[in-house]
Coordinates of C-alpha atoms and ligand atoms in Angstrom, one line a residue:
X3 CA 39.7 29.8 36.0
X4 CA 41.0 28.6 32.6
X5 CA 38.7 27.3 30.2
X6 CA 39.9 24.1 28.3
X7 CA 38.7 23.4 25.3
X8 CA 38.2 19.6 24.6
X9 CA 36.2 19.5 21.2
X10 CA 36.8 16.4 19.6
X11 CA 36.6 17.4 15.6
X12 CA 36.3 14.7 12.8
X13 CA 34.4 14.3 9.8
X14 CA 31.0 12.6 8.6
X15 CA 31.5 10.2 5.8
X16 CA 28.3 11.2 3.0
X17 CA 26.5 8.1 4.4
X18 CA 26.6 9.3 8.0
X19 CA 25.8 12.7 7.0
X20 CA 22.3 11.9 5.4
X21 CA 21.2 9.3 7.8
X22 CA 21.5 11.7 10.4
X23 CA 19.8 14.2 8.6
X24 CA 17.3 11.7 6.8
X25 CA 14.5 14.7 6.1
X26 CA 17.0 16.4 3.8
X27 CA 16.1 13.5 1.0
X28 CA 12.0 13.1 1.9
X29 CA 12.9 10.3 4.5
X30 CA 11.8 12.3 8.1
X31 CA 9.1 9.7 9.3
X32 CA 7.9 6.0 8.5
X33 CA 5.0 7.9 6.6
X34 CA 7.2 9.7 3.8
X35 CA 10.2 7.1 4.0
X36 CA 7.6 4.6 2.0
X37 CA 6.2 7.1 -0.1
X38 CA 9.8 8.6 -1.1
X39 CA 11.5 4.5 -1.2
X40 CA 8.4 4.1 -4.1
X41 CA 9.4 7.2 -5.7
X42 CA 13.1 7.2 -6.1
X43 CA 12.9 3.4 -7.5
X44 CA 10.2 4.1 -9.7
X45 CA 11.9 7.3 -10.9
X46 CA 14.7 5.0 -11.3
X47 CA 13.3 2.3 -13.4
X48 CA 11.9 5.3 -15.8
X49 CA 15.1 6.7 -16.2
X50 CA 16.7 3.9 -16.7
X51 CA 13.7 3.3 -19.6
X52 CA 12.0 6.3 -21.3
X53 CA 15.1 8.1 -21.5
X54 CA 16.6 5.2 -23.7
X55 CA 13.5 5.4 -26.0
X56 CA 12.4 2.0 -24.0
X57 CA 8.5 1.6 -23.7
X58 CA 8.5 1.2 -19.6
X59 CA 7.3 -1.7 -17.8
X60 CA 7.1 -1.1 -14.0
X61 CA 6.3 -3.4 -11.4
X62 CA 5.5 -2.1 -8.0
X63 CA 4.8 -4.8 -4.9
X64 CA 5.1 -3.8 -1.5
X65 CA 4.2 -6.6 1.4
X66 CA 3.9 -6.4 4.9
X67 CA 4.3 -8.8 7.3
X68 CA 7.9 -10.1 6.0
X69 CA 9.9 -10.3 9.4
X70 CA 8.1 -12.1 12.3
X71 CA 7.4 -9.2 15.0
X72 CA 7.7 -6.8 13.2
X73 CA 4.4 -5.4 11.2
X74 CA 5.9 -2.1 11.0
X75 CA 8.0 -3.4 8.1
X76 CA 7.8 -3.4 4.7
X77 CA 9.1 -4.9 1.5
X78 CA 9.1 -2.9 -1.5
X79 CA 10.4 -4.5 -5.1
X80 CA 10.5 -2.7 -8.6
X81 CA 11.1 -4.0 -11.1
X82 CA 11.6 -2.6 -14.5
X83 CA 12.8 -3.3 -18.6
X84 CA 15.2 -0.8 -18.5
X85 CA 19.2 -0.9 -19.9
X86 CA 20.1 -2.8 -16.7
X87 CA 23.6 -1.9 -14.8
X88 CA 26.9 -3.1 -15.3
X89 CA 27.6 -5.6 -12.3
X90 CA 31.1 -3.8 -11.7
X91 CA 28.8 -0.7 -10.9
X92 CA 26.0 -2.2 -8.6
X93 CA 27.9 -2.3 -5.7
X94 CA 28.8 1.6 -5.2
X95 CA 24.9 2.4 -7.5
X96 CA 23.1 1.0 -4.7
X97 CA 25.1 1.4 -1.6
X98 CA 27.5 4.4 -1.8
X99 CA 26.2 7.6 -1.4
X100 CA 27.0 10.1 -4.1
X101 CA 27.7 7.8 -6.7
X102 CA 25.8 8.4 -10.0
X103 CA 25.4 7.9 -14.0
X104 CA 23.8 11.3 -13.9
X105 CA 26.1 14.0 -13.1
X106 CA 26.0 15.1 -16.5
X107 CA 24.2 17.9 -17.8
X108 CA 21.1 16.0 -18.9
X109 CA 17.6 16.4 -17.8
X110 CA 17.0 12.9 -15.9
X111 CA 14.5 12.4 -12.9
X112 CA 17.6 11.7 -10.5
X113 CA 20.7 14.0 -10.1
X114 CA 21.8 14.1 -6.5
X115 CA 23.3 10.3 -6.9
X116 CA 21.3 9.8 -3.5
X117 CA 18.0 8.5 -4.0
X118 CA 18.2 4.5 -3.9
X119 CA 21.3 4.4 -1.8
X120 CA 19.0 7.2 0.9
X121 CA 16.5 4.5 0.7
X122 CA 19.0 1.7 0.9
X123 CA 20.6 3.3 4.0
X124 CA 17.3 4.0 5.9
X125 CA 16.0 -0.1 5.4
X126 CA 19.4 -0.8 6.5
X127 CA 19.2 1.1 9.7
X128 CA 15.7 0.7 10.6
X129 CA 15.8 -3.5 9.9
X130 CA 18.9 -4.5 9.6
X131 CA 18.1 -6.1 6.5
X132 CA 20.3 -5.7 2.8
X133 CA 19.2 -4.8 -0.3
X134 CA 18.7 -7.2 -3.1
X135 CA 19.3 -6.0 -6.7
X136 CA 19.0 -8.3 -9.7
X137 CA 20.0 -6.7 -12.9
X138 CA 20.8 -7.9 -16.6
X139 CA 22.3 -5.4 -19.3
X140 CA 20.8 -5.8 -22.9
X141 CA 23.7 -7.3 -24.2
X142 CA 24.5 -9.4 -21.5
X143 CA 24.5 -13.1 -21.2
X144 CA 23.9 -13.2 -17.2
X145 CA 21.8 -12.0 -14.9
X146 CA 23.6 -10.9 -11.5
X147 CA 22.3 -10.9 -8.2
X148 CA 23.8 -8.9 -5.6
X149 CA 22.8 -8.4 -1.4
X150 CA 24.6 -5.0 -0.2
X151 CA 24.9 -2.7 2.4
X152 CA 26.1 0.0 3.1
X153 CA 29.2 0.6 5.4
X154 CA 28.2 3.8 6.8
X155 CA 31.3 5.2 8.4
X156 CA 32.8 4.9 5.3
X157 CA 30.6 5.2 3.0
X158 CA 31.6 2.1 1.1
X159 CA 29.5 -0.5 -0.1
X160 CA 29.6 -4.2 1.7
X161 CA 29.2 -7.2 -0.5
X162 CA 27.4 -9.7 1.1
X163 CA 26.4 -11.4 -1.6
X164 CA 27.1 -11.6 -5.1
X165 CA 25.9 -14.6 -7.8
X166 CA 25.1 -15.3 -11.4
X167 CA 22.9 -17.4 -13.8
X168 CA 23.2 -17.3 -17.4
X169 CA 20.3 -15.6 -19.0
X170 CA 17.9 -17.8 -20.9
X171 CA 15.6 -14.9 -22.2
X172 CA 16.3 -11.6 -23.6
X173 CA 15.0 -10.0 -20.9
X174 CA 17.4 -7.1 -19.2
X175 CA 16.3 -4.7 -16.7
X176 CA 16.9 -4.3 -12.9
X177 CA 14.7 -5.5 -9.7
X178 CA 15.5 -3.9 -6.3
X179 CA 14.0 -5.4 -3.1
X180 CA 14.0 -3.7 0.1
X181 CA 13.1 -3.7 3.6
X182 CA 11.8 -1.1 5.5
X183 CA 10.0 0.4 8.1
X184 CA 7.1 2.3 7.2
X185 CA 3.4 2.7 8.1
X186 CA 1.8 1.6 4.8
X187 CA -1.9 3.0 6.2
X188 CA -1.0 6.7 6.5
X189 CA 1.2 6.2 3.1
X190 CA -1.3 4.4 1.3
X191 CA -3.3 8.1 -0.3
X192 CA 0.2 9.2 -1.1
X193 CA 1.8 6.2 -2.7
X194 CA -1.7 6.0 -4.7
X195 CA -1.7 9.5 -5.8
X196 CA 1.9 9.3 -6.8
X197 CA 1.3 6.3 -9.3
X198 CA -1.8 7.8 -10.7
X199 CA 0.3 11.1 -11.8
X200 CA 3.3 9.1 -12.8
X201 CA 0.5 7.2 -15.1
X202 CA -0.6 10.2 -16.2
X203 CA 2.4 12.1 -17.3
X204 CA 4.0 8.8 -18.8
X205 CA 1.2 7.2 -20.4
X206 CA 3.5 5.0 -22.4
X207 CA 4.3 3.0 -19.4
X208 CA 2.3 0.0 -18.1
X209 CA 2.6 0.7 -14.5
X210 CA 1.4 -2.3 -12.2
X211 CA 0.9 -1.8 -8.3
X212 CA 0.1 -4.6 -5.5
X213 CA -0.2 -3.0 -2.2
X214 CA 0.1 -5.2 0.9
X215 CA -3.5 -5.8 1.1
X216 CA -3.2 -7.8 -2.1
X217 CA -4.9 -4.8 -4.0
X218 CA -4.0 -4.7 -7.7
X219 CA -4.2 -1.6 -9.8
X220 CA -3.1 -1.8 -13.4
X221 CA -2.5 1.4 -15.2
X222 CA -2.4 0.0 -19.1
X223 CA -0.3 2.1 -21.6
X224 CA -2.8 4.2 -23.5
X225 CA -0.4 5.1 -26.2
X226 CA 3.3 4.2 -28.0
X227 CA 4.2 8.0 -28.4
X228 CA 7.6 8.4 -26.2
X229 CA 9.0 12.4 -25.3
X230 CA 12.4 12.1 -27.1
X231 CA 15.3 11.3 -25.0
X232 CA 17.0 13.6 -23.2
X233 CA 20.5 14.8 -25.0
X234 CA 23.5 15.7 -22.7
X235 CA 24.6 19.5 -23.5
X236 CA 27.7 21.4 -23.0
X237 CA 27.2 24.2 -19.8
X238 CA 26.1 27.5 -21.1
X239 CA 28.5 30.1 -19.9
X240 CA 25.6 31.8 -18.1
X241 CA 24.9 29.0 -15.8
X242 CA 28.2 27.9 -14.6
X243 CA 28.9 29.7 -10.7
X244 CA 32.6 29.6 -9.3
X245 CA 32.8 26.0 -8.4
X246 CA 31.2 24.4 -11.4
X247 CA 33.9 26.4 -13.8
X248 CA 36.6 25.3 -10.9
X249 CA 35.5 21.3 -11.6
X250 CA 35.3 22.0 -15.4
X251 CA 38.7 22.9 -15.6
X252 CA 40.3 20.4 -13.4
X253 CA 38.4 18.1 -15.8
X254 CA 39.0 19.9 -19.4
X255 CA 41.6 18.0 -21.8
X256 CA 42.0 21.2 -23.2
X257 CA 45.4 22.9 -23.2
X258 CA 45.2 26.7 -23.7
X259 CA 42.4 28.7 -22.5
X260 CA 41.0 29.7 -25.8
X261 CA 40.2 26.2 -26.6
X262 CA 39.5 25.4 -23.0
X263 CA 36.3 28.1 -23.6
X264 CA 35.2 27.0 -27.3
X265 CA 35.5 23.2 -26.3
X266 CA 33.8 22.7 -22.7
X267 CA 30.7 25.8 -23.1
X268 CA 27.9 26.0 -25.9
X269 CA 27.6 28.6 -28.0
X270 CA 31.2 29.6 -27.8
X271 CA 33.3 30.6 -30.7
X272 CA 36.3 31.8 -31.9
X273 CA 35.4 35.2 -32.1
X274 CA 33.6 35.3 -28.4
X275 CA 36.2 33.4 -27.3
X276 CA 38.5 36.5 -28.0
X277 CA 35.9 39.0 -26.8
X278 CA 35.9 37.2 -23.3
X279 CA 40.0 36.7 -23.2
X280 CA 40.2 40.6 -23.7
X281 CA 37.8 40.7 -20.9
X282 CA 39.8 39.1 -18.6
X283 CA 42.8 40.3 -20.1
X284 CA 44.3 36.7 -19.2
X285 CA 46.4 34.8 -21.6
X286 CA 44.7 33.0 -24.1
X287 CA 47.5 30.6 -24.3
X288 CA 47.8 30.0 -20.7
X289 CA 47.1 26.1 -19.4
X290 CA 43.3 26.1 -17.8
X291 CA 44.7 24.5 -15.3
X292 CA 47.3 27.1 -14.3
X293 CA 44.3 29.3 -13.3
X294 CA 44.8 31.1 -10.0
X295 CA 41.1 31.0 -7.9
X296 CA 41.4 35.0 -8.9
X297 CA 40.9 34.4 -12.0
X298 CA 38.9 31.6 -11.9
X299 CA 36.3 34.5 -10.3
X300 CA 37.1 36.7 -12.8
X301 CA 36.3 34.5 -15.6
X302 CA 33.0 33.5 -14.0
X303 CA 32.0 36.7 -13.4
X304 CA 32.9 37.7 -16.8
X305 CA 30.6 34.9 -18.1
X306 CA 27.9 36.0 -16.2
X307 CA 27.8 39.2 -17.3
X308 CA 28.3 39.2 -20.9
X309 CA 25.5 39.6 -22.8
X310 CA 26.6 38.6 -26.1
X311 CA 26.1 34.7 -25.8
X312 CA 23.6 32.9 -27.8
X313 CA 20.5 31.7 -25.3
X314 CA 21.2 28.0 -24.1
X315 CA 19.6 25.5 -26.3
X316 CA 16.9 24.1 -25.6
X317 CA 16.3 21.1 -27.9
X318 CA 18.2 18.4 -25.4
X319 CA 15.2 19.0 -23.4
X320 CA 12.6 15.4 -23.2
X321 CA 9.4 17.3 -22.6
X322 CA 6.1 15.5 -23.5
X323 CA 4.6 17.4 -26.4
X324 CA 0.7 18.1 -26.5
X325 CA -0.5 14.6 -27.6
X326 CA 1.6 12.3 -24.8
X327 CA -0.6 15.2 -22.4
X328 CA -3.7 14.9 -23.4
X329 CA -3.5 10.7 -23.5
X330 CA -2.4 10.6 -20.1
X331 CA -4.9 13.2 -18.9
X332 CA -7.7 11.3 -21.0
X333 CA -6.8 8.1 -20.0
X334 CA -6.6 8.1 -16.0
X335 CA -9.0 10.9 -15.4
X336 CA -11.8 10.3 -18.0
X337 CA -12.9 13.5 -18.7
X338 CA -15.4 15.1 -21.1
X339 CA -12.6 17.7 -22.5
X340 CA -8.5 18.0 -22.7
X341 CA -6.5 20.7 -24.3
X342 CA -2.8 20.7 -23.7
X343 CA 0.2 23.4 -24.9
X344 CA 3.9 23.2 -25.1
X345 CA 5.5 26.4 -25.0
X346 CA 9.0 27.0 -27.0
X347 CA 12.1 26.6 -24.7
X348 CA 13.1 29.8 -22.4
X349 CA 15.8 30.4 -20.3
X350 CA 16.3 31.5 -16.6
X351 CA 20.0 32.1 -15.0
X352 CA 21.9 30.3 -17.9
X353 CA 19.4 27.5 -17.8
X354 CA 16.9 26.2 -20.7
X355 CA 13.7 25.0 -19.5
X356 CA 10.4 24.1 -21.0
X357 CA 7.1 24.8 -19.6
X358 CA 4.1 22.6 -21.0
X359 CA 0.4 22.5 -19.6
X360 CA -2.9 20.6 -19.7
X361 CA -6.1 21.3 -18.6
X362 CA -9.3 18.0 -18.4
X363 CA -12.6 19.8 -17.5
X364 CA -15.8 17.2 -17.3
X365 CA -16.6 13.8 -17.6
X366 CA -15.4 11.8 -14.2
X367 CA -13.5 14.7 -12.5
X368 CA -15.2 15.6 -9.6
X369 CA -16.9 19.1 -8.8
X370 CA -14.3 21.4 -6.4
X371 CA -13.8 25.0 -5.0
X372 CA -10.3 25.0 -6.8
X373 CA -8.8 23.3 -9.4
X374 CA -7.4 20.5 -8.8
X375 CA -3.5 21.1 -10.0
X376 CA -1.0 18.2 -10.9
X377 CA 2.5 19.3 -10.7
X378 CA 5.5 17.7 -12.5
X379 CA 9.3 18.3 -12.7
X380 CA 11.1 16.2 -15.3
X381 CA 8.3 13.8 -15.6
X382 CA 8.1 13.7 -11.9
X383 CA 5.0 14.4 -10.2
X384 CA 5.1 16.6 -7.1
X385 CA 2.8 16.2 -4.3
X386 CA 4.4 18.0 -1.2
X387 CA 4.0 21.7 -0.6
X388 CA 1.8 22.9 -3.0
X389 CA 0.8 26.4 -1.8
X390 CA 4.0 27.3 -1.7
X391 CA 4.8 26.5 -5.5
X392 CA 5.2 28.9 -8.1
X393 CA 2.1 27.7 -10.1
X394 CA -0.4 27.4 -6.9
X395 CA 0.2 31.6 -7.3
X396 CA -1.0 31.1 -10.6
X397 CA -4.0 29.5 -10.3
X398 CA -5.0 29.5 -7.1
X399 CA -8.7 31.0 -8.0
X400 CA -9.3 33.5 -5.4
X401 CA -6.5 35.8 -5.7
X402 CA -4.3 33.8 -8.3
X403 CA -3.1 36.0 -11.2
X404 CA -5.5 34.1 -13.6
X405 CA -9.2 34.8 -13.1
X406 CA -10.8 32.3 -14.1
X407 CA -14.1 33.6 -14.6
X408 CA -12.5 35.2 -18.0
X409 CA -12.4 31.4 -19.0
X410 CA -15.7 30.8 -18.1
X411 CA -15.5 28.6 -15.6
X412 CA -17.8 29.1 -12.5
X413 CA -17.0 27.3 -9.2
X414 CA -17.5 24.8 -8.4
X415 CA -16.1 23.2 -11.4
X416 CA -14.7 20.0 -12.4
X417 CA -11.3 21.3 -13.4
X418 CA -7.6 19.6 -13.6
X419 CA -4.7 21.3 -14.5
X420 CA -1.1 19.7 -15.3
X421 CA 1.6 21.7 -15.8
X422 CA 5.1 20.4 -16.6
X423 CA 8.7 22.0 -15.8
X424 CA 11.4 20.3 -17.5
X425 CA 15.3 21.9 -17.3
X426 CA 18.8 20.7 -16.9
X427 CA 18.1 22.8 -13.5
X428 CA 14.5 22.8 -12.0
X429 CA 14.5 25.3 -9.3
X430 CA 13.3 23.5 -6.5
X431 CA 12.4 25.2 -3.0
X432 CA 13.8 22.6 -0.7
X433 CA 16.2 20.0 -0.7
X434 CA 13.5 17.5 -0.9
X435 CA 12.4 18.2 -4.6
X436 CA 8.7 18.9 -4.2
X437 CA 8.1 22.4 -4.9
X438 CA 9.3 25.2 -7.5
X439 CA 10.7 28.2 -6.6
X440 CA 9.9 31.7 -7.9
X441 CA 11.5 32.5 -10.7
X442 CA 10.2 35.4 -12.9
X443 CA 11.2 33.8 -16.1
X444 CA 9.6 30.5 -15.3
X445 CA 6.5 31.9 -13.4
X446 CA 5.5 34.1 -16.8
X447 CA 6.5 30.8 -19.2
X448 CA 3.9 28.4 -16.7
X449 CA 1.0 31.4 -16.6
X450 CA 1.2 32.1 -20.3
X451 CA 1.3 28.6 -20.7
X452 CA -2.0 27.5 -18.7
X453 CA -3.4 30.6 -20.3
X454 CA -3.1 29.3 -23.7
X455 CA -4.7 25.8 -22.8
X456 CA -7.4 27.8 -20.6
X457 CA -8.3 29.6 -23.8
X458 CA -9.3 26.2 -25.8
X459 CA -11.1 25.3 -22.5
X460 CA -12.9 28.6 -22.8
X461 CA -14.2 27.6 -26.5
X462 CA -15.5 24.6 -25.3
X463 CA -17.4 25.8 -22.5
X464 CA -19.3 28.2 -25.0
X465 CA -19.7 25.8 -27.7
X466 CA -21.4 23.5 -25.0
X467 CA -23.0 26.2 -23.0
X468 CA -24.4 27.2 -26.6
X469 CA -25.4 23.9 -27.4
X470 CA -26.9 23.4 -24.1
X471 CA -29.1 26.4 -24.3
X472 CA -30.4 25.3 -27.9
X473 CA -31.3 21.3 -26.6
X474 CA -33.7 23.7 -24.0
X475 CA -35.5 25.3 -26.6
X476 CA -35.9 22.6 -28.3
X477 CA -37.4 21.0 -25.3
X478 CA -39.7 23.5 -25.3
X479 CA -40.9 23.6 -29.3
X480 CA -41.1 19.5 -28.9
X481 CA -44.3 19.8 -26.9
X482 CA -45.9 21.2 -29.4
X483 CA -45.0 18.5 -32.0
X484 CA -47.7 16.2 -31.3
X485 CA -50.4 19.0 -32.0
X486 CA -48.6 20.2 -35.1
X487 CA -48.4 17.2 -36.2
X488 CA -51.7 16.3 -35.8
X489 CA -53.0 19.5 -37.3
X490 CA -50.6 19.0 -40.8
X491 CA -52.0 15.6 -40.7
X492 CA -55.5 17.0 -40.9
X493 CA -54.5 19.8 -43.6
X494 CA -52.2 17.7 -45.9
X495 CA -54.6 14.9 -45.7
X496 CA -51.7 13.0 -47.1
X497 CA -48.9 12.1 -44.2
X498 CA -50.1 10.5 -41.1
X499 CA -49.3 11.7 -37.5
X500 CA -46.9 9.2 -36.6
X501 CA -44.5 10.0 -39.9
X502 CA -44.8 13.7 -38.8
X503 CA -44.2 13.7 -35.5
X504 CA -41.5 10.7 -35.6
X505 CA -39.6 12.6 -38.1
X506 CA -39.4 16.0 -36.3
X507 CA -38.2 14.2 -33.0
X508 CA -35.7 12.3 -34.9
X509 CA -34.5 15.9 -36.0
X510 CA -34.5 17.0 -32.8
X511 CA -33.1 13.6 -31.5
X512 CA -30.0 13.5 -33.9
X513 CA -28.6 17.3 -33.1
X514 CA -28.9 16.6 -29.0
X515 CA -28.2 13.3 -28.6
X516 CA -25.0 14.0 -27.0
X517 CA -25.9 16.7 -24.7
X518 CA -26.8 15.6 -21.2
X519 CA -28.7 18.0 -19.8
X520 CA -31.5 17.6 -17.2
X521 CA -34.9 16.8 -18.3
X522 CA -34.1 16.4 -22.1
X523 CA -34.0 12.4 -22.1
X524 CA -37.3 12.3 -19.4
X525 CA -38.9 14.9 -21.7
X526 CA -37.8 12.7 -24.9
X527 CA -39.0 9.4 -23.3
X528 CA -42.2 10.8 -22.4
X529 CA -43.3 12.0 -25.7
X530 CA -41.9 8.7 -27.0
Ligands
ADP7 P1 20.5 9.2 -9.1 O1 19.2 8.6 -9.7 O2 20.3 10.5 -8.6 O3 21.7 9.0 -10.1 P2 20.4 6.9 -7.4 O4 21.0 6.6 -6.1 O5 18.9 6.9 -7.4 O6 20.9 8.3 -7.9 O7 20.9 5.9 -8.5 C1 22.3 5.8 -8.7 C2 22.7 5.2 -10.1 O8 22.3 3.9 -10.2 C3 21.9 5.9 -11.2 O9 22.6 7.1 -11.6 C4 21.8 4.8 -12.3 O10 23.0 4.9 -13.1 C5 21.9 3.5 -11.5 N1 20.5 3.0 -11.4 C6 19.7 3.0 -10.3 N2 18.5 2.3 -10.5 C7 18.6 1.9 -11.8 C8 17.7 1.1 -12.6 N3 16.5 0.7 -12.2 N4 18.2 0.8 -13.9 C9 19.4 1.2 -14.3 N5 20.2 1.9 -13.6 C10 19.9 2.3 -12.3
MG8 MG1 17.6 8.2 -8.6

C-alpha cells in the first residue's frame, strides 16, 4: 500500500488568522467580545487624547435592539475629542489587520495594531453589518464619514462608503459605531467595572456611559492635572532580540556600522560604539545592511551581554504621579484616607518601566476578607486573571509577601489598592493583555512600592486608632460634667452650671467632632 499525500498548503491572510482564533485578542464568547469592543475603543479614544496633552471627552452608548430579530445584537459608539485620523488612513486603521500609528517605541494603550480592526472583524462576521467611523483632524476643514469592512481573505479593507461635510465647528475627534453580537446582561458587571477603573486612573477625563437600558452614569473630571505625554525613545541595546535588530537595520539610513549603532540605540557613543565593534570584530565601516544573519546574532548577543551601557531612560515614560492617583482614587471611591507613591524608573530585560501605587482605606469602601486590588497597565485597567498576576502574590493577605498586620490593618477591612505598571514593554501573561508576568525586577519595584504607600496608611490608622481611644475617655470623664459642674457652681458661687458645663462639652465637642465612633454622638445628645 502506498500512502499519498494530498495536503493542500496555503496561507491565512492576518484577518483570517485572528477570526479563527478570536480568543487570542479577548473576543472568545458574546460575553467578553462586548466587554473587549468597549475596551479597545475607549483605549483608543484616550490615546488618541491624553497622550496629546488633550483633556478626554468620552462617550460610550451601546443599544440593543438595532436589527429586527435579532436581540442578541448590539451597537456600541465612542466617541471622543481626540487628534482625529487622516481620511487617507481610515480605511486600512479600521479594517486591516496589523495596521497601526503605534509601532513605535512609545508607551501607548494599543500596540498590536489589532484592537478596533479584531472588533471590526468580529461585528462583521457575527451581523453582517460595517463599521461607521466619523472622524475630523484638528486642522481640518471636513469631517469624513466612512462604512468599511474588512475583506478577510485579503486582509484589505472594503470601502463601502465614503462622504464629507465641511466642518462648521472646531470640533475634531473620531466616533466609531459598530454592530455586534454580544449578551449585554452577563457583560454588564464587567463593562461597569471597566469604566469605573478607567475613571479612576484617568480622572482628567469626563467619561459618559448609556447602557441599553437607557442607564446613564456620568463620571465628571475631578481634576485638570494630565501624566505627561509619552515621548518615543530610541531601543536600548539590551532590549532588542534577533529580529528586532534584523528590522532595525533593514530600516536604518545609516551607512557604516558605527553610525548604524550610535544613531538607531540610546545611550550609544562613540567610544562604546568601538568597544562593541571590537567585540564583534566586524567592520566598523561595513554597510548595516550587508550584515550576514551570523552576525546579525553575533551583534545581538553582544548587546545583550555587555554590561557597560547606560540603564534605558526612563523619562519618556506617561505615568500618573501621586496627585492624578489620589484624585481618581478620591473621587470614584469616596474614601476616608488615600496615599499614593511613584517609584523612580527601573529596568527589566532592556526595558524601563515605572511602578506607581495607591492605597483608599475608609469612607464608602466596603468591609472585605482581601483587599480589593485595581490593576493597570499603561493606564489600562485589568480585570481578567487576577490570581495569577504578579501583584495578587503581593498582596494577597494570607500568604502574600506583605503581612499586612505590620500595617495595621485587621480583616476585615475596607481596603483598595491601585497599582500601576507603565513600560515601552509591559510583560503580560497571555496574549490577551490582562495579567503581568513574573518578573523579579518588576515584582520587587510593585512590593516596595505598595509598601511605601502602606506605610502612610499605617500612620493613619494609629493617628485615628489614637484618636479614637481618647474620644472614649472622654466619653467616660463627660458623665461626670454635670456633677462637677454643679459642685464648682456651689464653690465659686460666681459661674452658673450651665456656663460650666456648656463650656467643658464644647471642649470636648470641638477635639471629637470628627471621630465617628459608636456611642459618642448618643452619649453627646443625651447630656445635651
Ligand atoms: P492599535 O491601537 O494597537 O494601534 P487599533 O486597531 O486599535 O490598533 O488602531 C489602529 C490605529 O488607528 C491606531 O494606531 C490609531 O492610529 C488609529 N486610531 C484608532 N482609533 C482612533 C481614535 N479614536 N482616534 C485617533 N486615531 C485612532
Ligand atoms: Mg487600539
Amino acid at each position: 500500500m502506498s500512502i499519498t499525500s494530498n495536503e493542500k498548503f496555503r496561507s491565512l491572510s492576518a484577518a483570517e488568522f485572528f477570526y479563527r482564533n478570536k480568543e487570542i485578542a479577548g473576543f472568545s464568547n458574546p460575553v467578553r467580545a462586548v466587554y473587549q469592543t468597549v475596551r479597545e475603543l475607549v483605549e483608543n479614544a484616550l490615546d488618541a487624547t491624553d497622550s496629546h496633552g488633550i483633556l478626554p471627552v468620552i462617550k460610550v452608548v451601546i443599544e440593543s435592539d438595532v436589527i429586527p430579530e435579532r436581540p442578541d445584537v448590539y451597537l456600541i459608539s465612542v466617541e471622543d475629542n481626540g487628534i482625529g485620523i487622516p481620511p487617507d488612513n481610515i480605511p486600512q486603521a479600521f479594517a486591516q489587520l496589523l495596521y497601526s500609528s503605534k509601532y513605535t517605541i512609545r508607551q501607548t494603550r494599543g500596540m498590536f495594531g489589532l484592537g478596533a480592526k479584531v472588533a471590526v472583524l468580529y461585528g462583521q462576521l457575527t451581523t453582517g453589518k460595517p463599521v461607521e467611523v466619523v472622524s475630523s483632524t484638528i486642522n481640518s476643514s471636513r469631517i469624513y464619514l466612512f462604512r468599511l469592512s474588512i475583506d478577510v481573505k485579503e486582509n484589505k479593507p472594503v470601502v463601502l462608503h465614503r462622504t464629507s461635510f465641511k466642518k462648521e465647528s472646531g470640533w475634531h475627534g473620531t466616533m466609531v459605531k459598530l454592530f455586534i453580537e454580544g449578551d449585554w446582561n452577563r457583560a454588564k458587571p464587567k463593562v461597569y467595572e471597566y469604566l469605573k477603573r478607567t475613571a479612576i486612573i484617568a480622572p482628567y477625563a469626563s467619561i459618559i456611559f448609556k447602557d441599553p437600558s437607557n442607564n446613564v452614569v456620568y463620571f465628571e473630571r475631578s481634576t485638570t492635572l494630565m501624566p505627561r505625554p509619552p515621548r518615543e525613545v530610541k531601543p536600548h541595546p539590551q532590549g532588542v532580540d534577533i529580529e528586532s535588530l534584523k528590522m532595525l537595520v533593514q530600516l536604518t539610513s545609516t551607512k557604516s556600522l558605527k553610525d548604524f549603532l550610535i544613531e538607531e540605540f540610546q545611550g550609544i557613543g562613540e567610544s562604546t560604539s568601538t568597544t562593541i565593534i571590537n567585540m564583534v570584530k566586524i567592520d566598523s565601516n561595513r554597510d548595516p545592511k550587508s550584515l550576514s544573519n551570523e552576525e546579525i546574532e553575533l551583534l545581538a548577543k553582544t548587546l545583550k551581554e555587555y554590561n557597560g551601557f547606560k540603564p534605558p531612560r526612563g523619562d519618556h515614560l506617561s505615568y500618573l504621579g501621586e496627585e492624578i492617583i489620589k484624585a481618581g482614587l478620591k473621587s470614584v471611591l469616596k474614601p476616608e484616607f488615600v496615599a499614593a507613591k511613584t517609584r523612580r524608573p527601573s529596568v527589566y530585560e532592556g526595558h524601563s518601566f515605572i511602578v506607581e501605587a495607591g492605597v483608599a482605606y475608609g469612607g464608602a469602601i466596603p468591609l472585605s476578607e482581601e483587599p480589593i486590588l485595581l490593576r493597570f497597565a499603561n493606564k489600562i485597567p485589568l480585570l481578567y486573571d487576577e490570581s495569577s498576576d504578579v501583584t495578587w502574590k503581593i498582596v494577597e493577605p494570607k500568604s502574600g509577601s506583605i503581612k499586612w498586620d505590620a500595617y495595621e490593618v485587621k480583616w476585615p477591612a475596607p481596603l483598595v489598592i491601585l497599582v500601576h505598571i507603565c513600560s515601552t514593554k509591559v510583560p503580560y501573561k497571555g496574549v490577551g493583555k490582562e495579567s503581568i508576568a513574573d518578573v523579579p525586577e518588576i515584582e520587587k519595584e510593585i512590593e516596595n512600592c505598595v509598601r511605601d504607600a502602606a506605610r502612610e496608611l499605617k500612620a493613619y490608622i494609629i493617628k485615628k486608632r489614637k484618636e479614637v481611644e481618647e474620644a472614649e475617655k472622654a466619653i467616660e470623664i463627660i458623665k461626670y460634667i454635670p456633677d462637677i459642674a454643679n459642685s464648682l457652681a456651689v464653690i465659686t458661687e460666681e459661674a452658673s452650671y450651665d456656663l460650666l458645663s456648656d463650656s467643658l462639652m464644647n471642649l470636648v465637642l470641638k477635639k471629637f467632632k470628627n471621630i465617628k465612633i459608636k456611642g459618642v454622638k448618643d452619649v453627646v445628645l443625651n447630656i445635651e
